[in-house]
Tab-separated table of C-alpha atoms in Angstrom:
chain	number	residue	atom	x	y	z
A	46	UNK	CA	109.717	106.801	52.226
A	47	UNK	CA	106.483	105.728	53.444
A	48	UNK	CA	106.472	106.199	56.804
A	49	UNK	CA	106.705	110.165	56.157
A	50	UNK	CA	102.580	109.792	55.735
A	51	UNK	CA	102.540	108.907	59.008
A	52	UNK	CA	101.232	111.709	61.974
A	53	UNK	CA	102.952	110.240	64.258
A	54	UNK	CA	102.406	112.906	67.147
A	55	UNK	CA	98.906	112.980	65.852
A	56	UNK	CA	98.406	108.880	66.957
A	57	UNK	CA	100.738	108.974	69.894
A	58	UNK	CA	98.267	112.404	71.167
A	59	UNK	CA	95.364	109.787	70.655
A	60	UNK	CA	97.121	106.772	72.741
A	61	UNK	CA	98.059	109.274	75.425
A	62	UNK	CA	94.486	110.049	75.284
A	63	UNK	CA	93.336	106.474	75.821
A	64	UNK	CA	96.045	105.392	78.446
A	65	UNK	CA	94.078	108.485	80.365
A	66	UNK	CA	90.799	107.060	79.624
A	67	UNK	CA	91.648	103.728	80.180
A	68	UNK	CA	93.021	105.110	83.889
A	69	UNK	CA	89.969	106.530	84.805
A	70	UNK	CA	87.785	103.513	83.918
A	71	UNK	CA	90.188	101.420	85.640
A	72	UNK	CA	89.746	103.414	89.182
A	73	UNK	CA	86.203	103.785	88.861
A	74	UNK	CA	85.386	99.821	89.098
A	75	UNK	CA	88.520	99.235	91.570
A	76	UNK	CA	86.977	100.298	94.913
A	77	UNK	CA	84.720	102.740	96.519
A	78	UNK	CA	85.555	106.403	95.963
A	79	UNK	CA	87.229	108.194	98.685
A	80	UNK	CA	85.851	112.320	99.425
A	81	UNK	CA	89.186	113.256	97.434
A	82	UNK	CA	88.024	111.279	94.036
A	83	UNK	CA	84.655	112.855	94.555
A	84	UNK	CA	85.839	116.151	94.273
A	85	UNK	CA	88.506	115.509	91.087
A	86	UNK	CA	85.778	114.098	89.669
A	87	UNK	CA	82.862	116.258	90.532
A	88	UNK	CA	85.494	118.931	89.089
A	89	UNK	CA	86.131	117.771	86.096
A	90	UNK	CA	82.625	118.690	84.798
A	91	UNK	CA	81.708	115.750	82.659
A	92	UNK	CA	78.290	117.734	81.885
A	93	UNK	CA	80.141	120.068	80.050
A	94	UNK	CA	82.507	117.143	78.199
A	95	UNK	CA	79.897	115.885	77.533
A	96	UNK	CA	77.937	118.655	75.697
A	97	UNK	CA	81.083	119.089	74.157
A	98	UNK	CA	80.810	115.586	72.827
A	99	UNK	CA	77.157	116.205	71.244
A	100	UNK	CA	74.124	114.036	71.705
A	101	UNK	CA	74.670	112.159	69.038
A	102	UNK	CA	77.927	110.906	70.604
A	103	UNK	CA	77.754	107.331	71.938
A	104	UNK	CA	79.885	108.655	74.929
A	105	UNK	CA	76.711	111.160	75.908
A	106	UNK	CA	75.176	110.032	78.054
A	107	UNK	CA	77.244	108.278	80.255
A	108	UNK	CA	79.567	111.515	81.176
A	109	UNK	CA	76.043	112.952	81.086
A	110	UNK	CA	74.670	110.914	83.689
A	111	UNK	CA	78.204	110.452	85.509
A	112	UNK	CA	78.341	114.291	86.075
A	113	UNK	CA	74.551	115.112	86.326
A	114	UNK	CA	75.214	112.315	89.104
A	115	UNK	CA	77.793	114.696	90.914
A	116	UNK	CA	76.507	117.940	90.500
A	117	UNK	CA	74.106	117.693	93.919
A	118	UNK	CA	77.177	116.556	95.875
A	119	UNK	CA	76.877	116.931	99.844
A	120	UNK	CA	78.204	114.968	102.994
A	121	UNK	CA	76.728	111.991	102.367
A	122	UNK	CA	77.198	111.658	98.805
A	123	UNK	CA	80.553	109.668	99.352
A	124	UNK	CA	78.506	106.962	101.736
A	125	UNK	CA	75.992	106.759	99.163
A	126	UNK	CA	78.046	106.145	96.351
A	127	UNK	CA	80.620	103.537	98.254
A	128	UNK	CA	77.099	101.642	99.108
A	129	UNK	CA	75.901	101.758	95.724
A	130	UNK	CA	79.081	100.236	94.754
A	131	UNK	CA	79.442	97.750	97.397
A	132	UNK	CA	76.105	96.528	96.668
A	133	UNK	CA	77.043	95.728	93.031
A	134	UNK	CA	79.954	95.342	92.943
A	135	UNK	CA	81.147	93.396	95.823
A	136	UNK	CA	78.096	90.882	94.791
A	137	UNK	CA	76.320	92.375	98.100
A	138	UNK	CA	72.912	92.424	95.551
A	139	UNK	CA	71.724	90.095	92.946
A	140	UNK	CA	69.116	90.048	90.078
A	141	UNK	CA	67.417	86.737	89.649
A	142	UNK	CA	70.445	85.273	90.930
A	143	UNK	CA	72.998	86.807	88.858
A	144	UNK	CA	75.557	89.153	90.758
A	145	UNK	CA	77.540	91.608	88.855
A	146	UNK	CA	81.169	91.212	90.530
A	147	UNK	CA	84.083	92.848	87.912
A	148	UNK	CA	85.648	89.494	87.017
A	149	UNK	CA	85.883	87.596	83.911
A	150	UNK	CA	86.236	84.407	85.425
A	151	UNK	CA	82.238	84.861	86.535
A	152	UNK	CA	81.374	85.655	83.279
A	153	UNK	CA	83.287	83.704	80.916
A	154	UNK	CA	83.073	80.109	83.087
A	155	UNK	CA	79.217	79.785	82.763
A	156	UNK	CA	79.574	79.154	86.552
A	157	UNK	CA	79.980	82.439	88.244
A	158	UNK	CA	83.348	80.934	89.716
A	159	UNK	CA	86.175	82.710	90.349
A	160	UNK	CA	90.043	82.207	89.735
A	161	UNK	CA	88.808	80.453	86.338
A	162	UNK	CA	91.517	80.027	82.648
A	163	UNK	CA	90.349	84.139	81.874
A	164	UNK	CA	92.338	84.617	85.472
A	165	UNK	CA	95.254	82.696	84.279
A	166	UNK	CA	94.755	84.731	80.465
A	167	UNK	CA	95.053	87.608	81.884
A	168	UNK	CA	98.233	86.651	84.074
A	169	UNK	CA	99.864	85.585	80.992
A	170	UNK	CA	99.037	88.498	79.293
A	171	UNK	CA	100.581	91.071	81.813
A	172	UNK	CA	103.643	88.842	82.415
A	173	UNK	CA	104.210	89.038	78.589
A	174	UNK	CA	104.757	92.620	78.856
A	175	UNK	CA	106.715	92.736	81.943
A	176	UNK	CA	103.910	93.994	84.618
A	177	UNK	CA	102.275	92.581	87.107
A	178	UNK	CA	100.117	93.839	90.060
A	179	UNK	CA	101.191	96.007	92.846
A	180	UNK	CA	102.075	94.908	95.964
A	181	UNK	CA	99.852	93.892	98.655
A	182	UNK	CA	96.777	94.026	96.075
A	183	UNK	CA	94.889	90.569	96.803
A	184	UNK	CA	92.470	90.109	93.653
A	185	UNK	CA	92.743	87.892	90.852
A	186	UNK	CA	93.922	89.465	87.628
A	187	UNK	CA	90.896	89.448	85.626
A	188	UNK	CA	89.147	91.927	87.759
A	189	UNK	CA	87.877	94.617	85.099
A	190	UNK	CA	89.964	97.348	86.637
A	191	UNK	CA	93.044	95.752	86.201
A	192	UNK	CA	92.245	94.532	82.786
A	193	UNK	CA	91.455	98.176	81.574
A	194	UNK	CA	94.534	99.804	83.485
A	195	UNK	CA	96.524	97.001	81.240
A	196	UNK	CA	94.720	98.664	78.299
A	197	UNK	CA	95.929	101.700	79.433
A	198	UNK	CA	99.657	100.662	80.024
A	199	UNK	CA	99.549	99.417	76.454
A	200	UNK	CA	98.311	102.973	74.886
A	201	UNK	CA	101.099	104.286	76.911
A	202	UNK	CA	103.506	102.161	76.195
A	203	UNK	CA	102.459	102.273	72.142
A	204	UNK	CA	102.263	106.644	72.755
A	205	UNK	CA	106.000	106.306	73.596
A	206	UNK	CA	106.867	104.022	70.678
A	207	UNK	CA	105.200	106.403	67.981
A	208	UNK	CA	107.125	109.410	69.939
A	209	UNK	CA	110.443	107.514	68.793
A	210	UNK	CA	108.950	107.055	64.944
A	211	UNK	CA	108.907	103.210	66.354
A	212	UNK	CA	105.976	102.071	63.582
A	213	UNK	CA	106.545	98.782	64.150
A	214	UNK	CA	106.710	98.632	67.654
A	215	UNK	CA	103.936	100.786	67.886
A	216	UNK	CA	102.409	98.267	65.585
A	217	UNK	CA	102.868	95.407	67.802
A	218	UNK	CA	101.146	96.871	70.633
A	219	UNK	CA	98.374	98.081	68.869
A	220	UNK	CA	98.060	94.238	68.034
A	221	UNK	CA	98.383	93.028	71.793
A	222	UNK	CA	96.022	95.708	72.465
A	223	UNK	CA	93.205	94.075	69.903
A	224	UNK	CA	93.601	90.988	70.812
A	225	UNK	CA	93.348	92.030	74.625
A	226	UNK	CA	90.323	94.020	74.692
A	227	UNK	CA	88.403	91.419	72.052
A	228	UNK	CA	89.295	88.245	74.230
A	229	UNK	CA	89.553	89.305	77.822
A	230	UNK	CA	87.103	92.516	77.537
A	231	UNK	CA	84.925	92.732	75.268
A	232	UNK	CA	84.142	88.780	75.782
A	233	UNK	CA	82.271	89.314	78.888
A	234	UNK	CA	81.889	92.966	79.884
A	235	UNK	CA	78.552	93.099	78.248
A	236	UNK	CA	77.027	90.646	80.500
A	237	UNK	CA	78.471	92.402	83.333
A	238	UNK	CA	76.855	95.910	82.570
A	239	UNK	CA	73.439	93.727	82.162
A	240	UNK	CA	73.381	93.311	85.172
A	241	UNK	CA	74.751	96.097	87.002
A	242	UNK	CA	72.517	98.184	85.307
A	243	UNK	CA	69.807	96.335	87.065
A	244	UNK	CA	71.236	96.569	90.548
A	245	UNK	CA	72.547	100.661	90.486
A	246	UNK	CA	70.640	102.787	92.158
A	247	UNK	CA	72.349	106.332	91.443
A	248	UNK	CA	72.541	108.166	88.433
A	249	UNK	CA	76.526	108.348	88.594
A	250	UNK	CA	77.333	104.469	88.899
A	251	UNK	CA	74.683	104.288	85.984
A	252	UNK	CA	76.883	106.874	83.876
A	253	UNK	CA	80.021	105.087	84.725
A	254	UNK	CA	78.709	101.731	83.575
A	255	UNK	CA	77.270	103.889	80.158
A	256	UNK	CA	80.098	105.473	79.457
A	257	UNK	CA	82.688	102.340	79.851
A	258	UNK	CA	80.600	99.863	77.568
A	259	UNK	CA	80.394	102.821	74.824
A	260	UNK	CA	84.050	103.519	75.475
A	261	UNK	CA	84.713	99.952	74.804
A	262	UNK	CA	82.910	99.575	71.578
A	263	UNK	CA	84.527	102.728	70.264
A	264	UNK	CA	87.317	101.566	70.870
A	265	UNK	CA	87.668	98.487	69.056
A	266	UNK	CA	87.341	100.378	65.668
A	267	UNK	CA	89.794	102.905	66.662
A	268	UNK	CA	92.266	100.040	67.020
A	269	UNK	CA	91.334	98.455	64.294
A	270	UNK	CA	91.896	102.152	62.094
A	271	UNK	CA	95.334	102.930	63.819
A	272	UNK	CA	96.144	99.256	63.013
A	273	UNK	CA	95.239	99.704	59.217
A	274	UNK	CA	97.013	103.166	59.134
A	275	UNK	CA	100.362	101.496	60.363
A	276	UNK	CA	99.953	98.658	58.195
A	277	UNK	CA	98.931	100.595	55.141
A	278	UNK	CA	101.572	102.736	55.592
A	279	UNK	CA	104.496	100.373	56.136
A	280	UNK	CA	105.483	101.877	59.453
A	281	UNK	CA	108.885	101.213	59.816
A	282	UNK	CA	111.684	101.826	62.394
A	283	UNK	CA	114.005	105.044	62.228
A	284	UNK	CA	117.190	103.276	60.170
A	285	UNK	CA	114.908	100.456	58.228
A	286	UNK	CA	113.896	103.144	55.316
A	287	UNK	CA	115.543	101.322	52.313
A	288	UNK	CA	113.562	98.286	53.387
A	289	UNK	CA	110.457	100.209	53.889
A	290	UNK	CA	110.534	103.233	51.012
């Protein structure tokens, strides 16, 4: 039976792990932080994760920076950081022109427009798995928030599936989730950090832009080895093991 070669509470631990990833990413690009997410996050002590992580970890530097960023906290530092991210962005700043607003449409048109096709992609793409944005939320679709929060829903969503010994659902999502983050991610995001990096002024927006693109990269080839693992290992539904032994 093949599918006993399978840790399956070892991969759904690691898509629980990215659908909390993925949710922290998607609120740090959504809005401003309020004094409450300053705390949670100045408590989380991403100096430590990331010493835990090692220098030679890609994800260094940015959970370096992101909670070197917080350490120095005071009364202002809320003001400070909701300009820093106004000014970037909410396209309040630009760099020779270019303005680093969260939306693929921007990136992807070649004319900084929004409500372009990646707006419509991205539509399709949550209405194939049932969700949709929340009410009374105004934006277009392809804002980078709600495209990694999708991410995030599909880890879940693929977390439950390997709970239930569900390798081919599991499977399936794993394969939404590639093709997701390759065409409506990692297609622009890139360009994006480009040029945030040139308009943030404080050490934690800098982290939070490190950290994300590393994330990002990172995990495209850990998609690509749970993929091969459930492939390899001819994942199979609980009552399919005669077609699958």
């Amino acid at each position: 039976m093949a599918d006993e070669t399978i840790d399956y509470d070892g991969l759904a631990r690691l898509m629980e792990s990215r659908a909390s990833s993925y949710r922290l990413f998607a609120r740090l690009f959504l809005k401003p932080l309020s004094e409450g997410d300053v705390a949670v996050l100045a408590g989380a002590d991403y100096v430590a994760y990331a010493q835990e992580l090692g220098r030679e970890s890609p994800l260094f530097r940015g959970f370096n920076d992101m909670g070197r960023g917080l350490r120095r906290r005071h009364t202002g530092t809320k003001s400070v950081l909701a300009s820093d991210y106004s000014m970037c962005f909410d396209g309040l700043a630009s760099a020779d022109g270019k303005v680093a607003v969260p939306y693929a449409s921007v990136f992807r048109s070649g004319k900084g427009l929004l409500y372009g096709p990646p707006r419509a992609e991205a539509l399709a793409a949550f209405r194939a798995q049932g969700v949709g944005l929340k009410e009374g939320i105004d934006l277009p679709e392809d804002h980078l928030s709600f495209e990694l929060e999708f991410l995030g829903y599909l880890a879940q969503k693929t977390a439950e599936a390997l709970r239930q010994h569900d390798g081919q659902g599991a499977r399936r999502l794993v394969t939404d989730a590639q093709a997701f983050l390759g065409d409506q991610v990692l297609s622009w995001s890139d360009a994006l950090f480009d040029v945030a990096r040139r308009l943030l002024a404080t050490r934690f927006y800098q982290g939070v832009v490190e950290a994300t693109q590393a994330y990002l990269s990172l995990d495209e080839q850990v998609l690509a080895d749970v993929a091969e693992t459930l492939s390899e290992e001819g994942a199979c539904n609980p009552g399919c093991l005669s077609d699958c032994a």
